[in-house]
Short mmCIF file of C-alpha atoms and ligand atoms in Angstrom, two decimals:
data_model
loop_
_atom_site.label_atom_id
_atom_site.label_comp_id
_atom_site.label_asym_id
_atom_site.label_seq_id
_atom_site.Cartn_x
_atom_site.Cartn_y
_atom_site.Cartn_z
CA UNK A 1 -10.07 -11.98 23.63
CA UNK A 2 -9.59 -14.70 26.18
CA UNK A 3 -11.56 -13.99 29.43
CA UNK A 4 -10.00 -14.42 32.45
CA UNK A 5 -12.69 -16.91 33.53
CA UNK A 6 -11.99 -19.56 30.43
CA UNK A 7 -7.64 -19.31 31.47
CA UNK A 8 -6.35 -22.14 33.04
CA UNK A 9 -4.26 -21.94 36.12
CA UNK A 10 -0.75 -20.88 35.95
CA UNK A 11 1.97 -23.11 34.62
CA UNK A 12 5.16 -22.64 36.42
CA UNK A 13 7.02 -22.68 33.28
CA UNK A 14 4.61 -20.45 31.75
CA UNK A 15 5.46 -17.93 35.10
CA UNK A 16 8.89 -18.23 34.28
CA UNK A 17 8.81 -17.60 30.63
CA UNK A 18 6.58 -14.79 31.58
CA UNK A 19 8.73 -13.57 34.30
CA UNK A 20 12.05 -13.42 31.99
CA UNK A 21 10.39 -12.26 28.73
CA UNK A 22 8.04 -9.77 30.17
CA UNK A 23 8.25 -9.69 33.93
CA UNK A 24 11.75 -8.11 34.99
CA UNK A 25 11.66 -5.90 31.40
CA UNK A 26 8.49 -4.73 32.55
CA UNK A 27 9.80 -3.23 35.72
CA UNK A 28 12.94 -1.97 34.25
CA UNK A 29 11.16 -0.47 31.49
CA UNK A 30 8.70 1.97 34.20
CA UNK A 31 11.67 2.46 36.32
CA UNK A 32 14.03 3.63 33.63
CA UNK A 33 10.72 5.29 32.29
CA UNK A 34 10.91 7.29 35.60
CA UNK A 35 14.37 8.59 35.86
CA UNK A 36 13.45 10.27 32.63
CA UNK A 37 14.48 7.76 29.71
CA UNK A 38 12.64 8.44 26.51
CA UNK A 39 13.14 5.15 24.62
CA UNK A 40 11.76 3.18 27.79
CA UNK A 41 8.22 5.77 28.02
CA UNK A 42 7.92 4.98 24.97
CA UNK A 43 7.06 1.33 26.05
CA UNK A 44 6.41 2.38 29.83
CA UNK A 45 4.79 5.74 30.04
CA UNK A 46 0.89 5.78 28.83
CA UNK A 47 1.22 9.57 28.63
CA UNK A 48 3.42 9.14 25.74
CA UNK A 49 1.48 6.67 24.12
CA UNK A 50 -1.55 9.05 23.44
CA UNK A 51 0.51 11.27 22.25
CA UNK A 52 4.26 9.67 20.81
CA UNK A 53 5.78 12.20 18.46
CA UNK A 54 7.30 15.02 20.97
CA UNK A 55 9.18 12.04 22.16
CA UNK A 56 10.53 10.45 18.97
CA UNK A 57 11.33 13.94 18.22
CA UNK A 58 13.50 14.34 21.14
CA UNK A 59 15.16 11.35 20.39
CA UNK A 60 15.81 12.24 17.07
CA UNK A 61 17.11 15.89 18.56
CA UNK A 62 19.63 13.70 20.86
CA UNK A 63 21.29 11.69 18.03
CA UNK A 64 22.44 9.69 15.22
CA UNK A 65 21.45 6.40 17.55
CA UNK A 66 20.63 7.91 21.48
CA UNK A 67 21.66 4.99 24.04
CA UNK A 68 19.22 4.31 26.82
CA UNK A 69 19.24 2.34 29.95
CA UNK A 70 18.02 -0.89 28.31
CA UNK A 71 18.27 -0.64 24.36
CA UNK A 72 19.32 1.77 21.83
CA UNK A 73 17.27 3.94 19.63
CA UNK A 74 16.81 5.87 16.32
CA UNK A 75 14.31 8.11 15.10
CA UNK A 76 16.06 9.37 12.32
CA UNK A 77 14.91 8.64 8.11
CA UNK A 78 18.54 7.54 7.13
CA UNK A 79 19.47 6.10 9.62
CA UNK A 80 16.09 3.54 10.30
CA UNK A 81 16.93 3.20 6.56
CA UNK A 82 20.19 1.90 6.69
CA UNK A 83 19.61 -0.18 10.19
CA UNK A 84 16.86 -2.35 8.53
CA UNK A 85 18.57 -2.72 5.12
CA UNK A 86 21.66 -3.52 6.56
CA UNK A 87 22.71 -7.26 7.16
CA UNK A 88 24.98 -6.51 9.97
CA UNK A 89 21.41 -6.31 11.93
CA UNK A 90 19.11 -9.41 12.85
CA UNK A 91 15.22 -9.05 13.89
CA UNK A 92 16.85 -11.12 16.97
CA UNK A 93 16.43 -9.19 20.38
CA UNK A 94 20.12 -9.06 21.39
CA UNK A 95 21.79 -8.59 24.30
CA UNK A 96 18.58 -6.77 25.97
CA UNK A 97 19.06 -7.24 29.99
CA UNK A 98 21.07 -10.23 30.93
CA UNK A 99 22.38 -12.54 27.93
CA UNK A 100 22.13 -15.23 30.24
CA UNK A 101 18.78 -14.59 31.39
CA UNK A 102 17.66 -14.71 27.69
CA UNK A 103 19.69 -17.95 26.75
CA UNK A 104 17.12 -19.26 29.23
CA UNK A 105 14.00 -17.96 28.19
CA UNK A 106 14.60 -18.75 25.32
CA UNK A 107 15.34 -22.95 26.70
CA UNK A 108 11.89 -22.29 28.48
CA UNK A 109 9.66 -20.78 25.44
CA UNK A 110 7.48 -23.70 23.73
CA UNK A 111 9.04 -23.62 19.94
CA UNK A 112 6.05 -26.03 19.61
CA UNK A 113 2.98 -23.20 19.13
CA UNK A 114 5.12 -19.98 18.28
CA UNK A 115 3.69 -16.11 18.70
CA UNK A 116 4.11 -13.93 15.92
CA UNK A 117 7.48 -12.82 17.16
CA UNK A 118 8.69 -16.26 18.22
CA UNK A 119 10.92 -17.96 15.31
CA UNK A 120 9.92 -19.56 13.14
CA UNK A 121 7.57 -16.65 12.43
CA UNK A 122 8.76 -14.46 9.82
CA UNK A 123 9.16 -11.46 11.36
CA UNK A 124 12.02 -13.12 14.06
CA UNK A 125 13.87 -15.47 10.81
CA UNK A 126 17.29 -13.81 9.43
CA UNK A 127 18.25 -15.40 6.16
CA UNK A 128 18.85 -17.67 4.45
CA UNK A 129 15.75 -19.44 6.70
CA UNK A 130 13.53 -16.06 6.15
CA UNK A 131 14.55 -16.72 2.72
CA UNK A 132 13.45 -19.99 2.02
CA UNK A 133 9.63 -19.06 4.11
CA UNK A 134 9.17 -15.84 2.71
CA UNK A 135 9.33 -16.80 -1.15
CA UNK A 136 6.49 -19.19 -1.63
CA UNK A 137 4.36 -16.50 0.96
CA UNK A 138 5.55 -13.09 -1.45
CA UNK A 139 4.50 -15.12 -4.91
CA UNK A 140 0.76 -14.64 -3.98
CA UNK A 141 1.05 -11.24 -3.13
CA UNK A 142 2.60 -9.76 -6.26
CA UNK A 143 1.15 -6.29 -7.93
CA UNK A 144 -0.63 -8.09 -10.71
CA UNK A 145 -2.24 -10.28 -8.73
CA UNK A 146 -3.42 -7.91 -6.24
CA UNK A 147 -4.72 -5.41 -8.83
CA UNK A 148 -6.67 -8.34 -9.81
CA UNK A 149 -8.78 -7.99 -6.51
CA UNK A 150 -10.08 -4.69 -6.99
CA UNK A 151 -13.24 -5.41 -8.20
CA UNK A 152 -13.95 -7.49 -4.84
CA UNK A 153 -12.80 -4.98 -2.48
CA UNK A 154 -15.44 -2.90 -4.04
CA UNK A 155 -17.93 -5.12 -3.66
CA UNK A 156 -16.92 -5.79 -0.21
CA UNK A 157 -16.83 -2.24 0.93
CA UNK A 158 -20.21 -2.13 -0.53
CA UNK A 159 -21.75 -5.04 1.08
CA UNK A 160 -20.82 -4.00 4.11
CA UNK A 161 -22.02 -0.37 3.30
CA UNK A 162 -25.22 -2.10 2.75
CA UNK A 163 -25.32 -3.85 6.16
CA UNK A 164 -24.98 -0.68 8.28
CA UNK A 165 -27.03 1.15 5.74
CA UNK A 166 -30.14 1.73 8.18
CA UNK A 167 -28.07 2.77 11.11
CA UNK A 168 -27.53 6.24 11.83
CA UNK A 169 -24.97 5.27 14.45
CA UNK A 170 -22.68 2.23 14.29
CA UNK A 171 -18.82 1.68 15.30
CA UNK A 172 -16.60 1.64 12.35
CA UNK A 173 -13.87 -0.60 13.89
CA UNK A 174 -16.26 -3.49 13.98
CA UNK A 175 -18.74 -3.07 11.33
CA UNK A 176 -16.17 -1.94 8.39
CA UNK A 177 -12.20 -1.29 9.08
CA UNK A 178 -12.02 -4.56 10.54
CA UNK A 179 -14.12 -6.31 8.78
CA UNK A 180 -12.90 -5.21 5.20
CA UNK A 181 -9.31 -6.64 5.74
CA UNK A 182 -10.32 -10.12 7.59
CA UNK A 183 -12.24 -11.16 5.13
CA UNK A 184 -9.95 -10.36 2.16
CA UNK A 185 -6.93 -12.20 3.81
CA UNK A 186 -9.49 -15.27 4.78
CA UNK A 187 -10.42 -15.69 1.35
CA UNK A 188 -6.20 -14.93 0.01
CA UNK A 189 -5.58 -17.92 2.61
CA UNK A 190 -8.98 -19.66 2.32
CA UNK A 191 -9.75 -19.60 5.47
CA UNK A 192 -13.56 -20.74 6.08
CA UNK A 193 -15.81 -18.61 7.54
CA UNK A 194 -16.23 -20.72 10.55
CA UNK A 195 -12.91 -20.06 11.70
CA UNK A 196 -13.20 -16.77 11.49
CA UNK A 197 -13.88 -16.56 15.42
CA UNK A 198 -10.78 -18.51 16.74
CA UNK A 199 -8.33 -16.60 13.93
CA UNK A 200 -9.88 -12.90 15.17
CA UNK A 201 -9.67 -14.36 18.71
CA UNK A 202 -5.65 -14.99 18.16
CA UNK A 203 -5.17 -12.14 15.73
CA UNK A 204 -6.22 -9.88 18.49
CA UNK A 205 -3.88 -11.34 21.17
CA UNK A 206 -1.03 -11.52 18.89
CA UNK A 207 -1.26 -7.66 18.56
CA UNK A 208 -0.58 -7.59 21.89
CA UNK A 209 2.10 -9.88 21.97
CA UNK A 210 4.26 -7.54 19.61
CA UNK A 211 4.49 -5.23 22.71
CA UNK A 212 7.19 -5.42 25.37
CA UNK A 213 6.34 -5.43 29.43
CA UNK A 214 3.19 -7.24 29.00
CA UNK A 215 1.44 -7.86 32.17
CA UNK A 216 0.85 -11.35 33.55
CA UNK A 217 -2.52 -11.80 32.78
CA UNK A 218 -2.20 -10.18 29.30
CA UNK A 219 0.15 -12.95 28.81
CA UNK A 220 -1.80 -15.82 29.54
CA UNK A 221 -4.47 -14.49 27.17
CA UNK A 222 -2.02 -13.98 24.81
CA UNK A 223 -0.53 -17.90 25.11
CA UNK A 224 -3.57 -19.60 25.40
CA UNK A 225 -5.07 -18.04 22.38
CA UNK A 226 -1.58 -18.72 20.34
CA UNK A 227 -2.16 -22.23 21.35
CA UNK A 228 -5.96 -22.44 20.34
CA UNK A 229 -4.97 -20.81 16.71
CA UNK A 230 -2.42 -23.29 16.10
CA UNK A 231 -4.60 -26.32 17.11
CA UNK A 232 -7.21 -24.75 14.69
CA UNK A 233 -4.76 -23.96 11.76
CA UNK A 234 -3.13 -27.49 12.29
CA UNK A 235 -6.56 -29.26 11.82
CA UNK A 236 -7.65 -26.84 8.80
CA UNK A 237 -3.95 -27.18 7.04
CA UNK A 238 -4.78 -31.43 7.72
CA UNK A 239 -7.62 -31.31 5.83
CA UNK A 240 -6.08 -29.05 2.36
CA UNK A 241 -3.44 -31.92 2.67
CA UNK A 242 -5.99 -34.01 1.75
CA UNK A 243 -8.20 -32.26 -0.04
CA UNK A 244 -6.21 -28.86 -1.21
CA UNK A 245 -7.91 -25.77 -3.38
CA UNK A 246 -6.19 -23.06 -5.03
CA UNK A 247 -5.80 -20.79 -2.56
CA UNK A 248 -2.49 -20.29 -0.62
CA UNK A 249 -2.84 -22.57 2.27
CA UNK A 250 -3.64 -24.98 -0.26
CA UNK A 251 -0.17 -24.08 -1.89
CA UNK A 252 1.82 -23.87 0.97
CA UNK A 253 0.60 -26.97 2.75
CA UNK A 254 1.15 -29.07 -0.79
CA UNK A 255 4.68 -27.75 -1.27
CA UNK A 256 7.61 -30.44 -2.19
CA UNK A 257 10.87 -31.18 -2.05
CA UNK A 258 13.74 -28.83 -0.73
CA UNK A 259 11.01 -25.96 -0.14
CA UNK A 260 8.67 -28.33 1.56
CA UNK A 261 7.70 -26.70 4.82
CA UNK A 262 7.52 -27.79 8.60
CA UNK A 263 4.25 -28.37 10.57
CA UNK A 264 5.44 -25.50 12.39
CA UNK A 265 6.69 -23.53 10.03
CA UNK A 266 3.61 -23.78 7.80
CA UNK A 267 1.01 -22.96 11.00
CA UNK A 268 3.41 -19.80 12.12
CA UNK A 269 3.51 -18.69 8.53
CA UNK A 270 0.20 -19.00 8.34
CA UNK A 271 -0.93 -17.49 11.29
CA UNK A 272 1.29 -14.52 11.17
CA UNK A 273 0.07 -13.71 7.28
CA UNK A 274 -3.66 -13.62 8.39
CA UNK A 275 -2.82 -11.68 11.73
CA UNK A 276 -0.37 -8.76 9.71
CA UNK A 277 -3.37 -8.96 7.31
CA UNK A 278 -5.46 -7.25 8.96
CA UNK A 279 -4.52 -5.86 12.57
CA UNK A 280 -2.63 -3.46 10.48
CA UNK A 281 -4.44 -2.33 7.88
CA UNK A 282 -7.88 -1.61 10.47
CA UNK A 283 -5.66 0.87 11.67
CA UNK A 284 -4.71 2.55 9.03
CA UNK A 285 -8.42 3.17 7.54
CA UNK A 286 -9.49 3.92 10.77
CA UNK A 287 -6.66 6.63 11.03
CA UNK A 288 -7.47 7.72 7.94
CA UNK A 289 -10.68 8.68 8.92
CA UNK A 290 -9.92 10.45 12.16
CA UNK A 291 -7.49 12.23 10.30
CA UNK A 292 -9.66 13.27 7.67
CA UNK A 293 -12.41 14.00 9.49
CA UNK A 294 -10.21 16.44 11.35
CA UNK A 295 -9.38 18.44 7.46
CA UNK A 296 -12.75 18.50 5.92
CA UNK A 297 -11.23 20.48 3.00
CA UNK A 298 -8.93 17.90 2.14
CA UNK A 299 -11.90 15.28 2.41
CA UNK A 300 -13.55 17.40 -0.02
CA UNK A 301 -10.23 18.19 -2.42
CA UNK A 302 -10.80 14.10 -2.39
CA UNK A 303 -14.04 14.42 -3.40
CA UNK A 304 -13.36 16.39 -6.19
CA UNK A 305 -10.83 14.61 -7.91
CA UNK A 306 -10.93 11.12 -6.02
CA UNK A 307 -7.54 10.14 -8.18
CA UNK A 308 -5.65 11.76 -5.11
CA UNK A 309 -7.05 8.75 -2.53
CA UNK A 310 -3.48 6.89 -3.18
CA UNK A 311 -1.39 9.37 -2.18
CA UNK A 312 -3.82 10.40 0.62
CA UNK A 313 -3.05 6.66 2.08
CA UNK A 314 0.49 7.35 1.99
CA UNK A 315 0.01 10.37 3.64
CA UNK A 316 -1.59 8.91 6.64
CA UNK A 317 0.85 5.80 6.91
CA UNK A 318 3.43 8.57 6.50
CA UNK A 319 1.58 10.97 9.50
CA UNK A 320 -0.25 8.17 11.82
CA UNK A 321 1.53 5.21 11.26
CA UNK A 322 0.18 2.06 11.98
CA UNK A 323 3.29 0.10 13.04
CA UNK A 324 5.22 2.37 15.26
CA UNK A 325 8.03 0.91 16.05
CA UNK A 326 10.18 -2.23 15.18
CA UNK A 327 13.14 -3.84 16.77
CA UNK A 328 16.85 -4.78 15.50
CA UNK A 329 20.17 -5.65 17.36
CA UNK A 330 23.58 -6.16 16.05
CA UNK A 331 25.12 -8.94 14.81
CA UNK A 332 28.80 -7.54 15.04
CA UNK A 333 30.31 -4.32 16.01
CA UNK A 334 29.26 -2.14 13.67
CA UNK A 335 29.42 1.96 12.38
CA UNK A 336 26.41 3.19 11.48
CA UNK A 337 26.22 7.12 10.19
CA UNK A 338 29.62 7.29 11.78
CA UNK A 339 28.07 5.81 15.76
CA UNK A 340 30.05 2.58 16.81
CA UNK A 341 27.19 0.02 17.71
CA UNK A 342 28.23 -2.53 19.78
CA UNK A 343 27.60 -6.26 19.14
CA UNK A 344 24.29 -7.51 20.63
CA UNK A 345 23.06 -3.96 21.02
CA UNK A 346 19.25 -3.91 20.73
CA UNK A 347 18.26 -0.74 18.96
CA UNK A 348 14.33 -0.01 18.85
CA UNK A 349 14.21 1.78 15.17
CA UNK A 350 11.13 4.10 15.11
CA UNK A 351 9.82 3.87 11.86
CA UNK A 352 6.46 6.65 12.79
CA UNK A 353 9.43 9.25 14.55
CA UNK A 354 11.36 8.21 10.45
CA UNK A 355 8.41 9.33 9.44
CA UNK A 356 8.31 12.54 11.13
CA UNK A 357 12.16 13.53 9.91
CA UNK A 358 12.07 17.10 8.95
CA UNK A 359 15.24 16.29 6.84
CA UNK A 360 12.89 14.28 4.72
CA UNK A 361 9.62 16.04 5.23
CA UNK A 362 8.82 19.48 4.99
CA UNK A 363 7.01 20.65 7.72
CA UNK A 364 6.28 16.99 9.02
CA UNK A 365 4.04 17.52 11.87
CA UNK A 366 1.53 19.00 9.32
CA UNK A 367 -1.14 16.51 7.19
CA UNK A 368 -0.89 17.09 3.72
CA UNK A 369 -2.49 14.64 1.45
CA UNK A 370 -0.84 16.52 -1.58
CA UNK A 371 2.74 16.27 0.25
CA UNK A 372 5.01 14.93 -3.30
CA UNK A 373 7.45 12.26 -0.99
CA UNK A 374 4.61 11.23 1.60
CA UNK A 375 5.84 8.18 -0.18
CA UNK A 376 9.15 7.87 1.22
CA UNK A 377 7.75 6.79 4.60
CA UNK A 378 8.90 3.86 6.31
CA UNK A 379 5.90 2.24 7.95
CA UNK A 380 6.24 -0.80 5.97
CA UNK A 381 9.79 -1.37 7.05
CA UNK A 382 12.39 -1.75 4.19
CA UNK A 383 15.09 -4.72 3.35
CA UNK A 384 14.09 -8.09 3.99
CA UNK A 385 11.50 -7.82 5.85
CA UNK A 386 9.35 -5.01 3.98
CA UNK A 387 6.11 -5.63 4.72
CA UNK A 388 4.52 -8.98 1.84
CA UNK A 389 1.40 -7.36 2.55
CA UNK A 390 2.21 -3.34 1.66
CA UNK A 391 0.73 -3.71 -1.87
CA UNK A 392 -2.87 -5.00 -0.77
CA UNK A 393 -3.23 -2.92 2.24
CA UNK A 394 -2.69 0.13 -0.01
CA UNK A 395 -5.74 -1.17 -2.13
CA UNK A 396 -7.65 -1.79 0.57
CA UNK A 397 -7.84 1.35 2.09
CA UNK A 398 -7.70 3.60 -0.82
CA UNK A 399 -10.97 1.48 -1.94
CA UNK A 400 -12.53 1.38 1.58
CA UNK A 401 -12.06 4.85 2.11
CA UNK A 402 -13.44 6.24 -1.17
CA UNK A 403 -16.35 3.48 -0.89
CA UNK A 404 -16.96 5.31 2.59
CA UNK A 405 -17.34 8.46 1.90
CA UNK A 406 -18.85 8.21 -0.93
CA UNK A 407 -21.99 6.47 0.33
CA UNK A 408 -22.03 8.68 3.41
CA UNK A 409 -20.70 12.46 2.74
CA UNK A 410 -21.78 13.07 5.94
CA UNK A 411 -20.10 10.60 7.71
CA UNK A 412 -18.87 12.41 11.03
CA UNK A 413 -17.40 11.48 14.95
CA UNK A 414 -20.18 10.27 16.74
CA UNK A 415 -18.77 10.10 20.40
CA UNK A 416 -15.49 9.53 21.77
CA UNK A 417 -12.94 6.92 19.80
CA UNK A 418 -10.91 4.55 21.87
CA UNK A 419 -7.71 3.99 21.17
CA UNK A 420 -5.89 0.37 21.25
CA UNK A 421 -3.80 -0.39 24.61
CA UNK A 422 -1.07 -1.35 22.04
CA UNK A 423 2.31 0.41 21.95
CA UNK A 424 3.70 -1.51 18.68
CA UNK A 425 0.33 -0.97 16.79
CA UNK A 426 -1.44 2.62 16.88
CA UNK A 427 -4.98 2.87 16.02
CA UNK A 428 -8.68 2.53 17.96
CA UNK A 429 -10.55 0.00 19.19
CA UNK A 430 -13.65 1.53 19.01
CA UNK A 431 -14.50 4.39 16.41
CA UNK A 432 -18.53 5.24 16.92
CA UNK A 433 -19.40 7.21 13.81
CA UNK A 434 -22.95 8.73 12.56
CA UNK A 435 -24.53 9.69 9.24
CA UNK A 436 -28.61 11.41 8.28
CA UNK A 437 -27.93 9.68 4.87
CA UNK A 438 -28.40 6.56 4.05
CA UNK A 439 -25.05 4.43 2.14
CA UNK A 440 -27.56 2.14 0.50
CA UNK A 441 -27.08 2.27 -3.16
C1 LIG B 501 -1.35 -0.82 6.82
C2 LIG B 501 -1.12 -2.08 6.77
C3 LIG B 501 0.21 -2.71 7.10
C4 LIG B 501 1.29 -2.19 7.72
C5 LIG B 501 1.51 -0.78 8.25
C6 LIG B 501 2.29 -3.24 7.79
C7 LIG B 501 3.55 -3.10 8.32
C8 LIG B 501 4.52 -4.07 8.32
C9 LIG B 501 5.86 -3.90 8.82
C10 LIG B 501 6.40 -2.61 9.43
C11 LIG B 501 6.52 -5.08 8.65
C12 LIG B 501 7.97 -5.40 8.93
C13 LIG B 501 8.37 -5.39 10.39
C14 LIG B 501 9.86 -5.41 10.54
O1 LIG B 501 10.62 -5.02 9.64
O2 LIG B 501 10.32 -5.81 11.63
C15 LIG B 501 5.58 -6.01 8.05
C16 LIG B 501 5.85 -7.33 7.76
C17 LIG B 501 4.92 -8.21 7.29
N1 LIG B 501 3.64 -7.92 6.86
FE1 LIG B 501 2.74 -6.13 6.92
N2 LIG B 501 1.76 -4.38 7.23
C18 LIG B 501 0.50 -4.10 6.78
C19 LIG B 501 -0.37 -4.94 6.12
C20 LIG B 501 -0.12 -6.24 5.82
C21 LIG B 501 -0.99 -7.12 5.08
C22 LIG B 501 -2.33 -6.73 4.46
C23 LIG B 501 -0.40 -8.34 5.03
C24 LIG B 501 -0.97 -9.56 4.36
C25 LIG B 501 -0.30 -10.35 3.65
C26 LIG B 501 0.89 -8.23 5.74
C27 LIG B 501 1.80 -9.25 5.92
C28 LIG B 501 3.05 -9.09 6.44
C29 LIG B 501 3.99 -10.20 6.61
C30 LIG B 501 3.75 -11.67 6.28
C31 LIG B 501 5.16 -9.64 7.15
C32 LIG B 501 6.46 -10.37 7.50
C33 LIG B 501 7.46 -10.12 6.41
C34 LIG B 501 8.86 -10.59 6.77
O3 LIG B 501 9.23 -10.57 7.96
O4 LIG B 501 9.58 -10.95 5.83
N3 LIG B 501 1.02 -6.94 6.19
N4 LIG B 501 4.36 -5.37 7.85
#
């Protein structure tokens, strides 16, 4: 993270940018938070954060789609379904506050070094221009190929078992959960080690830049260490122009013709594919192990018969998910499971309260690594933009975790975890764990 001693001073157009895309929703947000809004504490209220899923269960308990002060929500399975399948929905942020306050945000935004949620990152393209981005990006990422990286996941996970071998204490987040995923998606990307730093550095901001209200210094971190990763990213894709490799930089910065891409297009897609690579999937082995820590005899039903570690993962995307929420608005008026939805209507779809749906799961507030459908969960979106990344982050935690406790059966919670400040993203910062035995091999 940036420190507050390295920012420069304020821009006024970064103040204003800041002031329409963060400012004003930010005190909305608290004061609709305060008269008692659920879908605004969500965002607003840091007693719900710790603990989300009483509220995304009264919001599921109020409706189909429940209309609050500033956007529209759904907790519901079918109905998150159908929103992000549908194409009557865009990833754009609608009518949220005033349409002409947004018109000029968006004038004042630099389109020059986008954030992850900034076109023309994936994540904020409708087709056919998420189309034409997305295929060369989902062509690396295919089951085969993936299943073809086990082996080196392994010997990841065990490498870094090695390193913290001696110590009886270390934190997990940094030493492992982390540290497993970054380096897999570096070397998918080939990105060299020594850029490791500035990528982590903007990886980390960009987390926080999924979430709305963000204060103004947590902005300034956030833009100046967008900028830095696309001046590093620019240089790096420079140099595979003239000198490529095989790996997918390589591939994406040598691309011709019609599906040639931008400067910009190629650093956001970039940039966005090694940030998703791994800010996600730290959570979810890092919730895994909370969560298993917390049901030793389903750590040791895994154990026994370690073929159950896939579903397991499912299990605790399904229970703890590691994207909580995602955003859509209408394009046109439209009915969805019989509730008129206005044009422009931003509606915050709750993919972890999906998740929760007791039409869909039996008994969902329990954790049940056995649970046949944990499967149907939605925490890697669905339609266009399921997540490219759902097939390796499965991998990588099912081998992490079973690599983990494997070498340490006595792994346990050595002091108290803390969690991330992020609303979007759910998971710890800091995880300090101990173990008497030793995980060298
Ligand atoms: C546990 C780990 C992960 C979770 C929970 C997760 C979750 C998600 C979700 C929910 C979305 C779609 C958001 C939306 O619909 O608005 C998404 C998109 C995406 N994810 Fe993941 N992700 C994970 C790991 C990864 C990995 C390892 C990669 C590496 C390639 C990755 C790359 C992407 C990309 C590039 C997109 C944008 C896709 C698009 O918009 O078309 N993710 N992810």
């Amino acid at each position: 993270m940036t420190s507050a001693a390295t920012l420069s001073p304020v821009r006024p157009r970064l103040l204003a940018t800041w002031a329409l895309a963060h400012g004003l929703p930010r005190v909305a947000l608290k004061a609709a938070s305060r008269r008692g809004d659920a879908i605004a504490g969500t965002a607003a209220d840091p007693t719900i954060r710790a603990d989300p899923f009483a509220t995304y269960d009264r919001i599921r308990e109020q409706g189909v789609i429940v209309h609050g002060k500033l956007l529209s929500a759904t907790a519901r399975h079918a109905v998150a379904n159908e929103i992000l399948r549908s194409d009557a929905f865009s990833v754009g942020p609608g009518d949220m506050g005033s349409p002409r306050l947004n018109r000029l945000m968006w004038r004042l935004v630099d389109s020059s070094v986008p954030g992850p949620i900034e076109p023309p990152s994936l994540l904020a393209l409708d087709p056919p221009v998420h189309t034409r981005l997305r295929r060369p990006v989902s062509r690396v990422f295919t089951a085969r190929a993936m299943n073809g990286l086990r082996p080196r996941i392994r010997e990841l996970a065990d490498e870094l078992l090695d390193r913290v071998a001696d110590q009886p204490r270390f934190d997990l987040i940094a030493n492992y959960a982390k540290v497993l995923p970054l380096t897999m998606i570096a070397e998918i990307l080939g990105v060299p080690e020594r850029l490791s730093g500035p990528v982590q550095g903007f990886a980390d901001s960009a987390s926080q830049a999924l979430d709305p209200g963000l204060s103004l210094r947590q902005y300034r971190e956030v833009d100046a260490a967008v900028r830095q990763a696309h001046i590093t990213i620019g240089q790096h894709i420079a140099d595979l122009r003239r000198s490529p490799g095989t790996d997918l930089l390589s591939q994406l910065a040598t691309m011709d013709g019609d599906d040639r891409l931008s400067d910009v297009e190629l650093r956001a897609t970039a940039l966005l594919t090694i940030g998703a690579g791994f800010e996600t999937t730290v959570n979810l082995i890092a919730n895994a192990v909370v969560n298993l820590l917390a049901h030793p005899e389903q750590l040791a039903a895994l154990r026994a018969d370690p073929s159950g570690w896939e579903n397991a993962v499912e299990e605790v995307l399904r229970y703890d998910s590691p994207v909580q929420v995602t955003l859509r608005s209408a394009k046109r008026e439209v009915d969805v499971a019989g509730v008129r939805v206005r044009q422009g209507t931003p509606v915050l779809v709750i993919l972890a309260g999906a998740n929760r749906d007791p039409a869909v799961f039996d008994d969902p507030h329990r954790f049940d690594i056995t649970r046949p459908n944990a499967r149907e969960h939605l925490s890697f979106s669905a339609g266009v933009h399921f997540c490219v990344g759902a097939m390796l982050a499965r991998l990588e935690s099912a081998i992490a975790l079973e690599a983990l406790f494997e070498r340490l059966p006595d792994l346990a919670i050595a002091g108290p975890p803390v969690r991330r400040g992020t609303r979007v993203l759910r998971g710890y910062d800091y995880l300090p764990v101990s173990s008497a035995v030793s995980a060298r091999a």
